[in-house]
Short mmCIF file of C-alpha atoms and ligand atoms in Angstrom, two decimals:
data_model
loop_
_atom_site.label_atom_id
_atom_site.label_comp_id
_atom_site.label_asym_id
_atom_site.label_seq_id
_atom_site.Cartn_x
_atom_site.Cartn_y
_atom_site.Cartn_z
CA UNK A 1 41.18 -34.71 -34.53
CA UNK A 2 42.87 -32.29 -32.21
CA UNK A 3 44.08 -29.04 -33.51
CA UNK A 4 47.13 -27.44 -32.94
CA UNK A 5 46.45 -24.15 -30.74
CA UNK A 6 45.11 -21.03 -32.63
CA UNK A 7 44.98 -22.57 -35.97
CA UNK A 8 41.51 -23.09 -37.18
CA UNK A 9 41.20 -24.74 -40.37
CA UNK A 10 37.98 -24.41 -42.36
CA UNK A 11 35.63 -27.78 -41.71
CA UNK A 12 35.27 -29.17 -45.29
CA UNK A 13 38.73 -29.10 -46.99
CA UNK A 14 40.90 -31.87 -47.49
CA UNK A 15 44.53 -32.30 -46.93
CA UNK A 16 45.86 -29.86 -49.49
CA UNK A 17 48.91 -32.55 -49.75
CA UNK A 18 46.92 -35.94 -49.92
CA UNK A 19 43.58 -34.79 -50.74
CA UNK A 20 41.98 -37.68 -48.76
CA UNK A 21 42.22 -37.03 -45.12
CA UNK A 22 40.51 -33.84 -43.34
CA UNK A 23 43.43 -31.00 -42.43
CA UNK A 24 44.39 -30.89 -38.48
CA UNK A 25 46.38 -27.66 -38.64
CA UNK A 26 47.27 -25.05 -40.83
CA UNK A 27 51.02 -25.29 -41.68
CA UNK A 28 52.52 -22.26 -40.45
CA UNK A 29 55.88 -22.44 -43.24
CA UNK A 30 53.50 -22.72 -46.32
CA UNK A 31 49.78 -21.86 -44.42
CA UNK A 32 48.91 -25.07 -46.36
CA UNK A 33 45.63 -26.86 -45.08
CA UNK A 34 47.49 -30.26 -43.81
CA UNK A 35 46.27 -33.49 -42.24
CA UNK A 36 48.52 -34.65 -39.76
CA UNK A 37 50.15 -37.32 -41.48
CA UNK A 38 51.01 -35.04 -44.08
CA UNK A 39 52.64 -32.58 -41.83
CA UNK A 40 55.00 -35.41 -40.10
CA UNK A 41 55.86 -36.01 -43.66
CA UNK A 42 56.66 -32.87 -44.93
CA UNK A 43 58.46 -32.23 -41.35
CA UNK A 44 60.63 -35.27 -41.51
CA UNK A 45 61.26 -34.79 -45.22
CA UNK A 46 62.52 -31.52 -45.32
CA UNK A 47 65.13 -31.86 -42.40
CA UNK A 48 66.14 -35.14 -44.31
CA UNK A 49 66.38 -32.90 -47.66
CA UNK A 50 69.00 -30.40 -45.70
CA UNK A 51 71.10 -33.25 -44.10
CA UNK A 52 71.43 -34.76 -47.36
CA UNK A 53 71.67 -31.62 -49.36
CA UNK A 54 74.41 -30.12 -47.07
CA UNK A 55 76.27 -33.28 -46.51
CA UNK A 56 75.70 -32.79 -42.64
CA UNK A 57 76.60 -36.64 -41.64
CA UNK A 58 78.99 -39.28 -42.88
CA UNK A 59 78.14 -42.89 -42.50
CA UNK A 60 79.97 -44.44 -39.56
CA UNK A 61 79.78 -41.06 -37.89
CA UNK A 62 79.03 -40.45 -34.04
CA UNK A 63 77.05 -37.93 -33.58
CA UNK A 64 76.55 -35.96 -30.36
CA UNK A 65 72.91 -34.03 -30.30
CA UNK A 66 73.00 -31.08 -27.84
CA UNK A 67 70.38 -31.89 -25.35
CA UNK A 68 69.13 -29.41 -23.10
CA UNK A 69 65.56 -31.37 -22.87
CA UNK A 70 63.85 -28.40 -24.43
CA UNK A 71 61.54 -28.36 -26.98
CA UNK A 72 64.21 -27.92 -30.29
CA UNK A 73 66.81 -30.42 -28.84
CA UNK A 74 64.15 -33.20 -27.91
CA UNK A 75 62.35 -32.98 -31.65
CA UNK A 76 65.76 -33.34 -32.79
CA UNK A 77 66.49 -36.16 -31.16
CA UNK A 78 63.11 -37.57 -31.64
CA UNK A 79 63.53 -36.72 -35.80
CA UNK A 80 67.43 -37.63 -36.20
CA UNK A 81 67.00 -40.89 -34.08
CA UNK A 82 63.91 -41.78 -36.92
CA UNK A 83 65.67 -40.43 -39.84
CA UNK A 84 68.88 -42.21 -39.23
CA UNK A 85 67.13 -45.83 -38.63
CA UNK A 86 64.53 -44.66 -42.24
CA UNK A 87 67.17 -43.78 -44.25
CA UNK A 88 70.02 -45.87 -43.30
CA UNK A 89 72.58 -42.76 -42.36
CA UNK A 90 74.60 -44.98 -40.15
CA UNK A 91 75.38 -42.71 -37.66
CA UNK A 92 75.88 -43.27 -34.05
CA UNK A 93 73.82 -40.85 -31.92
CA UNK A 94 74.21 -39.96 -28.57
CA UNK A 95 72.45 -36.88 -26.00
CA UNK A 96 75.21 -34.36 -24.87
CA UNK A 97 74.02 -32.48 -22.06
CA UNK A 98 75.52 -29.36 -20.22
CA UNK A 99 74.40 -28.95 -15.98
CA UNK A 100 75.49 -25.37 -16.13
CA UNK A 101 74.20 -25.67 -12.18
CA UNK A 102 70.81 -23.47 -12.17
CA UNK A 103 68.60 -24.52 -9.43
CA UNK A 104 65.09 -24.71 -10.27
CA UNK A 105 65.75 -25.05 -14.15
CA UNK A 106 68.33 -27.18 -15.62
CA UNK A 107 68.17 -29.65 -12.93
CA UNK A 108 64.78 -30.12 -13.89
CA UNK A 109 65.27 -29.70 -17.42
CA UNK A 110 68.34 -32.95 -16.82
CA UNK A 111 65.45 -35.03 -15.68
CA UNK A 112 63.35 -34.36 -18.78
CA UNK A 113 67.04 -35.24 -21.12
CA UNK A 114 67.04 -38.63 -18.88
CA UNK A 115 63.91 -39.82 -19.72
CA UNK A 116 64.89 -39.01 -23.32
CA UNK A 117 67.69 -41.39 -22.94
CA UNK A 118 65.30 -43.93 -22.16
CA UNK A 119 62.49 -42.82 -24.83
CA UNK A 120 64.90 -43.27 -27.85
CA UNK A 121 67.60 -45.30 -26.25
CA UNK A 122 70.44 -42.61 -26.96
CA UNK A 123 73.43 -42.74 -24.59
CA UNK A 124 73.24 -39.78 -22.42
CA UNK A 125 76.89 -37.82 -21.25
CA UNK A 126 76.25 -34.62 -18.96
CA UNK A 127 78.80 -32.56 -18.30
CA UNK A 128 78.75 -29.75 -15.54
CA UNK A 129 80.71 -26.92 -15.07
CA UNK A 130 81.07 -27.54 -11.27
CA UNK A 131 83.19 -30.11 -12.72
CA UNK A 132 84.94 -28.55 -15.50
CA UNK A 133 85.27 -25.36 -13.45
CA UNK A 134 84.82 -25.48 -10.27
CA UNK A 135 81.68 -23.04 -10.29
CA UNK A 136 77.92 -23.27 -10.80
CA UNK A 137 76.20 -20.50 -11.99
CA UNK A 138 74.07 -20.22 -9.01
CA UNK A 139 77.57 -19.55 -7.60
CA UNK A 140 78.68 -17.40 -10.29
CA UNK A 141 75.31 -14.92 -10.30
CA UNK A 142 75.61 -15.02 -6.30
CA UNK A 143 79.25 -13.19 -7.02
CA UNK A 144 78.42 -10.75 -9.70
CA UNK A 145 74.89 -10.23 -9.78
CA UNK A 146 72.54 -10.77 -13.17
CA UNK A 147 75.12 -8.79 -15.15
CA UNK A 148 77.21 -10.47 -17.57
CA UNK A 149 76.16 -13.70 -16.15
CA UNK A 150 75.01 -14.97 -19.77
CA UNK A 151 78.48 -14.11 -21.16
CA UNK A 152 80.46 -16.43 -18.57
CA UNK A 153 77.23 -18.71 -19.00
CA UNK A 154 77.85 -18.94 -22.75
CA UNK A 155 80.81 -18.96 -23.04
CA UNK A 156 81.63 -22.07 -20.56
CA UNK A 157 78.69 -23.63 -22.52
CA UNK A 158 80.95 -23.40 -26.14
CA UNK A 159 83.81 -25.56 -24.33
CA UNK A 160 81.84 -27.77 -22.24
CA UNK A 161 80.10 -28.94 -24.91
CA UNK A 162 83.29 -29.46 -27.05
CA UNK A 163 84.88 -30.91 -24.35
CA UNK A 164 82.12 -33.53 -23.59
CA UNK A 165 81.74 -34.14 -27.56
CA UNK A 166 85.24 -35.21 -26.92
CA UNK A 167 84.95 -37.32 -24.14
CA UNK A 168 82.12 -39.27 -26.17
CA UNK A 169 84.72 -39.39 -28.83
CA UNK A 170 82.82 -38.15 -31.68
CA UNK A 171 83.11 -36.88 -34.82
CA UNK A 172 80.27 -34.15 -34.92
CA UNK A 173 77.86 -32.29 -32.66
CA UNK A 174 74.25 -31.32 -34.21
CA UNK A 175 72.50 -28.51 -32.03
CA UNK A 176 68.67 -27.29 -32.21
CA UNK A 177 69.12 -23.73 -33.26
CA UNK A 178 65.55 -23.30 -35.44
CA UNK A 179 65.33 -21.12 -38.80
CA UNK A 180 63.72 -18.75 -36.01
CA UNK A 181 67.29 -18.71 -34.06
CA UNK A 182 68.95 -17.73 -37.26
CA UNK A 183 67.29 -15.17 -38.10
CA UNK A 184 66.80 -13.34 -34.70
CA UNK A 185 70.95 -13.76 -35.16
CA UNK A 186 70.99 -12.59 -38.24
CA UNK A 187 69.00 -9.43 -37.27
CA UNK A 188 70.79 -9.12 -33.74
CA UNK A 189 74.21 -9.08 -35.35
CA UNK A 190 73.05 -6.36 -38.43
CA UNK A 191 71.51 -4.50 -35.36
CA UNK A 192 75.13 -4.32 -33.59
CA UNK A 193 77.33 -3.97 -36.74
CA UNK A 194 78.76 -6.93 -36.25
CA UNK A 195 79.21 -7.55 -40.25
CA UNK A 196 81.88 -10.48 -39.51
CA UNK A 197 79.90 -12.42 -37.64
CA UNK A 198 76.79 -11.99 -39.59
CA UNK A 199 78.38 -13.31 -42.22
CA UNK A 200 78.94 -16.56 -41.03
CA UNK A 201 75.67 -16.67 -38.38
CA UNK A 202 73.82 -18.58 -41.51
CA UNK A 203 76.58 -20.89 -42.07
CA UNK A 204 74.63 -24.65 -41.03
CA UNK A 205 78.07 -26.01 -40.61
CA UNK A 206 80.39 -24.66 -38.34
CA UNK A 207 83.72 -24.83 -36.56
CA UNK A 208 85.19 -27.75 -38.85
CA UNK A 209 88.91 -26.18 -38.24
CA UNK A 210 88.37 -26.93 -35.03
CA UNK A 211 88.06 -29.47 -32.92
CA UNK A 212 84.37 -30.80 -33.45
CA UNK A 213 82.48 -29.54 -36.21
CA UNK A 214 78.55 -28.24 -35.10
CA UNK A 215 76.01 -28.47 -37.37
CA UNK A 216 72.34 -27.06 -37.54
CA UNK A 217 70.14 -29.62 -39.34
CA UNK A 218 66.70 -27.15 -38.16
CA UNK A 219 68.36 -24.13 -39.89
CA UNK A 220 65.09 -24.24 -42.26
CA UNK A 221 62.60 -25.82 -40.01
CA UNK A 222 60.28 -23.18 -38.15
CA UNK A 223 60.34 -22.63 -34.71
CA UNK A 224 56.23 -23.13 -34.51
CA UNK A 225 56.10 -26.18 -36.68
CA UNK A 226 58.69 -27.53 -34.45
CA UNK A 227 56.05 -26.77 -31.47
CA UNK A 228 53.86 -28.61 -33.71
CA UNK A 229 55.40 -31.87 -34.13
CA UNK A 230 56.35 -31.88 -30.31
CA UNK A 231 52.26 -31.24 -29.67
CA UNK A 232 50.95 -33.68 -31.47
CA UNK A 233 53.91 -36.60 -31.36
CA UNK A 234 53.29 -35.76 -27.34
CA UNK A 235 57.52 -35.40 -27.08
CA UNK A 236 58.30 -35.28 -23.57
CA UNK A 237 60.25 -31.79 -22.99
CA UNK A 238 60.39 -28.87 -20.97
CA UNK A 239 59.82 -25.40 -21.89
CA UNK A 240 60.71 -23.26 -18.59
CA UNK A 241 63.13 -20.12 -19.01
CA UNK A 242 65.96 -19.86 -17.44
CA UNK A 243 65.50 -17.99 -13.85
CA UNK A 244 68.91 -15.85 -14.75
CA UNK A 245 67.47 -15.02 -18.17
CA UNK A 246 67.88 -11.21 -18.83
CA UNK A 247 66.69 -11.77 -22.27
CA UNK A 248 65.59 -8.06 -23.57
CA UNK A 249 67.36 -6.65 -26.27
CA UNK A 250 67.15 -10.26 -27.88
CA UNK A 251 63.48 -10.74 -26.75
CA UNK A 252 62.29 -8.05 -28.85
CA UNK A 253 64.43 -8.88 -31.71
CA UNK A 254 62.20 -11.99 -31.55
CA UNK A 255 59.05 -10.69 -30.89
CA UNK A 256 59.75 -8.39 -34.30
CA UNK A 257 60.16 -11.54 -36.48
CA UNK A 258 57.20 -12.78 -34.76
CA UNK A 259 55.43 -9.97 -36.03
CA UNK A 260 57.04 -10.24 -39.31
CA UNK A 261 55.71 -14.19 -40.09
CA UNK A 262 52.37 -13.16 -39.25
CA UNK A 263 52.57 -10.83 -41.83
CA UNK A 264 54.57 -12.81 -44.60
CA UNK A 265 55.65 -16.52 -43.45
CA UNK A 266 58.27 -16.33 -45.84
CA UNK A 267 59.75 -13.46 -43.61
CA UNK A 268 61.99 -15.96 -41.29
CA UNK A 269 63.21 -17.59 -44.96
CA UNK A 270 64.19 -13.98 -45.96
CA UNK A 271 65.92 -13.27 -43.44
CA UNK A 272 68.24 -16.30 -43.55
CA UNK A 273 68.66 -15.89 -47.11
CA UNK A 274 69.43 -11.94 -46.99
CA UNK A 275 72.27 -13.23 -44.26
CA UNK A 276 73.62 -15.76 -46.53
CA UNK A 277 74.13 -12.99 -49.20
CA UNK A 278 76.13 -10.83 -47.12
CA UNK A 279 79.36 -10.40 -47.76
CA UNK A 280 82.68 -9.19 -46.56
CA UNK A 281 85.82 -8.19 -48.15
CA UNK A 282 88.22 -10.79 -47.11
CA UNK A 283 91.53 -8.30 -46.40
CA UNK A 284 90.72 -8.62 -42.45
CA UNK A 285 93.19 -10.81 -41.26
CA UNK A 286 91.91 -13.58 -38.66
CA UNK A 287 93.89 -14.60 -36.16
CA UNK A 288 95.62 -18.08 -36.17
CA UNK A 289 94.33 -20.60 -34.59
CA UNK A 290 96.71 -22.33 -31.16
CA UNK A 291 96.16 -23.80 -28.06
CA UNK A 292 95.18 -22.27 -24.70
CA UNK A 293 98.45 -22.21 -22.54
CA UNK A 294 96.17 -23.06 -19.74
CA UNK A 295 93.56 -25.63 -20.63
CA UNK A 296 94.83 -26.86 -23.79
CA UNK A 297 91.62 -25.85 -25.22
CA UNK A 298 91.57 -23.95 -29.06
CA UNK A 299 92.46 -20.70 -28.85
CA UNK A 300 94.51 -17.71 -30.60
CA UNK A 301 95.30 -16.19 -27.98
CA UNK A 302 97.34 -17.10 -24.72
CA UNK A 303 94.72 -18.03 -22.68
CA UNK A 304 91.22 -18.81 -24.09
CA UNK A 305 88.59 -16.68 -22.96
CA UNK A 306 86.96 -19.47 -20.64
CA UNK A 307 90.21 -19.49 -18.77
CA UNK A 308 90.80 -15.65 -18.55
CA UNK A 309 86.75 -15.40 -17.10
CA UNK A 310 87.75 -18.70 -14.93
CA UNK A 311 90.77 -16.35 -13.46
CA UNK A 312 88.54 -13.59 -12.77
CA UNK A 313 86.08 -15.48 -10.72
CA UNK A 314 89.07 -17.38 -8.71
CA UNK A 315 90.70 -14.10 -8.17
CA UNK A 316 87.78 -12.14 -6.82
CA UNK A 317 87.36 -10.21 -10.20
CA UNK A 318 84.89 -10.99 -12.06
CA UNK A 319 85.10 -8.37 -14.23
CA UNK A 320 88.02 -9.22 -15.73
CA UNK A 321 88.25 -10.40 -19.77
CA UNK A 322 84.30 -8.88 -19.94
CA UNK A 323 85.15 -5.74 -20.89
CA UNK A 324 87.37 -6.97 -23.34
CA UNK A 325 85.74 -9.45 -24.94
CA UNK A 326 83.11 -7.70 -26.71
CA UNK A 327 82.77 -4.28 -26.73
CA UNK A 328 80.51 -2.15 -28.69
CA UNK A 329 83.48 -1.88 -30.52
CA UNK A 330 82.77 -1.67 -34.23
CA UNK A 331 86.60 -2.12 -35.33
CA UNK A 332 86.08 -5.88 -36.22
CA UNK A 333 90.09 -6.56 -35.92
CA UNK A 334 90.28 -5.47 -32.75
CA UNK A 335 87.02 -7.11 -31.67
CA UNK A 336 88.28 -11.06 -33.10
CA UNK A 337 91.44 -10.01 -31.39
CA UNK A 338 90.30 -9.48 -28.12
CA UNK A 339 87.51 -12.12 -28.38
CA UNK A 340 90.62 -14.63 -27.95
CA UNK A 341 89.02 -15.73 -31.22
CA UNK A 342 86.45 -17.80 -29.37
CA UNK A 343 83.22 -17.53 -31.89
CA UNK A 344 80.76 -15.58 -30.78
CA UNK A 345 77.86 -17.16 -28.48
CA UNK A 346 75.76 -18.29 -31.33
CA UNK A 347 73.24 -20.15 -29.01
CA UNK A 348 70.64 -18.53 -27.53
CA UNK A 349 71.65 -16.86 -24.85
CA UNK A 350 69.04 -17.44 -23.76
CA UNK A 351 65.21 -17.23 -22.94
CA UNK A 352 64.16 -21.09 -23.35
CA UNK A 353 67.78 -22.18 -24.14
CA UNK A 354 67.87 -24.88 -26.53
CA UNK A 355 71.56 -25.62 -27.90
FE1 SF4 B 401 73.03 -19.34 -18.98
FE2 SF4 B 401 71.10 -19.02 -20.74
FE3 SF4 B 401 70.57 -18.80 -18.17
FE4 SF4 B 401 72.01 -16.91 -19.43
S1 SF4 B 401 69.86 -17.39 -19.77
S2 SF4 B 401 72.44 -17.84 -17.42
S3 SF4 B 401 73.17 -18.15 -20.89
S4 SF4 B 401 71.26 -20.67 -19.19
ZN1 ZN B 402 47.29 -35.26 -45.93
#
C-alpha cells in the first residue's frame, strides 16, 4: 500500500480503528495508526457529523460549492457530492466558480473546475469580473502595482460569488475554508486587534441576514488530512499559488500553526475553540443593513465598497476607498463604519486560494 508522504507507520500494527487491515498513514488529527479504509471513513464521517450537527443543509436545498479547482474546494465537492447521494440530504449541488482574470493561474485552475463538472456531474456557473466589472486583475495589478491588489481582489470575490449564487438561484453557498483557515484567522485577527471580527471568524455559518447564507462544512477537518484524501482518492485539482500572491504577514501566521500541530495536533482544535470563546460586549452598535445606491448589492452604506473601489479604478484612482476601508484603526465603530459594512475578506487572501 502506498503511504501518504512523510508518514511512516511502524510495519506490524494493525488499523488502530478496524484492527484487521495493515495502517497506510498515520492520521495527522488523532496520530492514530489507520488503514485507508478507515481513514475515508472517519473523513467522510466527521464532515457528515458537522453538517448534521450544525444544521448546515435543508432538504430540497440548492447548494452552490465555491470551486476554485484547488485542493479544499475539489475534496469538497468530491465529499458533499458522496455524502448527499449516502445519506439522502436532498440537496441540489452545483460548482460556483469566480475567473478573477489571472493569466497563468486561474485560467488554468478553470480547466481543472471543468473537468470536475464532468467527474461528479455538478453544473458548473463561472462568473468573471471582466464581466461583472469591467476589469481583470491582470488589468487591475498593471494599474496599481502588487499593492492592495488582494483587497480589490477580495473584495470583488465576496460579491461575485453572491451574485453568481444568485444567478444559480440558490439557497446556500458552502466554501472550503479548512480548520487550518480558521485558525490562521483566528490568530491573524487577535494579531491585529480586530476583537469584532474574531469573534465571529469561527462562526461555520455565516451571512444568513443577507442575501445567501455561506457555510464552512471543513471548519473541523485538517488541512493535511484533506491533502490526504485528495492523495490517495487521486482528486483531480490544482495546487499553484496565485502569481499576485503577496502572502507574508499571513504566510507566517501559517507557518506558526504549522509549527504548533507538530508539536500538539490538537493545537489547530484549540485555536478554533479559544476563538469561539471570545467574546464581546454587545453595546457597539452595527450598522443597518441597505442596498448599494449603485449596484443594488447589500450594503450600509451609500455605495458598497466594490462600487466605491470600481470608481477608483474607472476614475484613474485607485487609491480611493483603500485607505478607508481598513485601517490599522483599532476603534472598531469607526472601522465597520467605514468598511461599508462589507465583512471582512474571510477567504484566504490568498497563497493557494481555495474559497
Ligand atoms: Fe486575488 Fe488571491 Fe491572487 Fe490576491 S492572491 S490577487 S486575493 S487570487
Ligand atoms: Zn482500518
Amino acid at each position: 500500500m502506498e503511504e501518504a508522504q512523510g508518514v511512516k507507520p511502524k510495519k506490524k500494527a494493525f488499523c488502530s480503528i478496524c484492527n484487521q487491515r495493515k495502517p497506510a498513514l498515520k492520521r495527522p488529527k488523532t496520530l492514530d495508526q489507520i488503514c485507508r479504509e478507515c481513514f475515508y471513513a472517519v473523513f467522510e464521517d466527521e464532515i457528515h457529523r458537522v453538517i448534521v450537527d450544525n444544521q448546515l443543509f435543508k432538504p430540497g436545498e440548492r447548494v452552490a460549492i465555491g470551486a476554485s479547482g484547488g485542493k479544499d474546494s475539489t475534496v469538497l465537492a468530491y465529499v458533499l457530492s458522496e455524502l448527499n447521494r449516502r445519506h439522502n440530504y436532498g440537496l441540489d449541488l452545483f460548482l460556483l466558480s469566480v475567473d478573477e482574470g489571472i493569466t497563468g493561474y486561474r485560467d488554468d485552475s478553470l480547466e481543472t473546475v471543468k473537468r470536475n463538472e464532468i467527474q461528479y456531474g455538478l453544473p458548473l456557473k463561472v462568473v468573471s469580473y471582466k464581466d461583472l466589472y469591467g476589469w481583470t486583475m491582470d488589468e487591475i495589478v498593471k494599474l496599481i502595482g502588487l499593492k492592495n491588489n488582494c483587497t480589490f481582489c477580495g473584495v470583488f470575490r465576496r460579491q461575485a460569488l453572491d451574485r453568481g449564487a444568485a444567478l444559480l438561484k440558490v439557497d446556500k453557498l458552502a466554501t472550503g475554508h479548512n480548520a487550518d483557515d480558521i485558525a490562521e484567522t483566528v490568530l491573524l485577527n487577535i494579531l491585529r486587534g480586530d476583537i469584532a471580527r474574531l469573534s465571529r471568524c469561527t462562526s461555520i455559518t455565516t451571512g444568513e441576514d443577507g442575501p445567501i447564507p455561506r457555510c464552512k462544512p471543513f471548519k473541523y477537518t485538517y488541512e493535511k488530512e484533506i491533502v490526504m484524501y485528495a492523495y490517495f482518492k487521486r482528486l483531480d485539482y490544482f495546487s499553484t499559488e496565485c502569481i499576485y500572491s503577496p502572502n507574508a504577514y499571513r504566510g507566517f501566521a501559517r507557518e506558526f500553526i504549522k509549527d504548533l500541530e507538530r508539536m500538539r495536533p490538537r493545537a489547530i482544535l484549540d485555536i478554533i475553540r479559544s476563538g469561539e470563546n471570545f467574546r464581546i460586549s454587545t453595546s457597539t452598535k452595527m450598522p443597518e443593513q441597505g442596498t448599494c445606491e449603485r449596484c443594488g448589492y447589500i450594503s450600509s452604506q451609500k455605495w458598497c465598497k466594490a462600487c466605491v473601489l470600481l470608481e477608483g479604478l474607472n476614475r484613474g484612482l485607485p487609491k480611493l476607498g483603500i485607505n478607508r476601508s481598513r485601517g490599522l484603526n483599532s476603534d472598531h465603530t469607526k472601522d465597520v463604519k467605514r468598511s461599508n459594512g462589507t465583512k471582512n475578506i474571510e477567504s484566504k487572501q490568498c497563497g493557494t486560494l481555495d474559497f
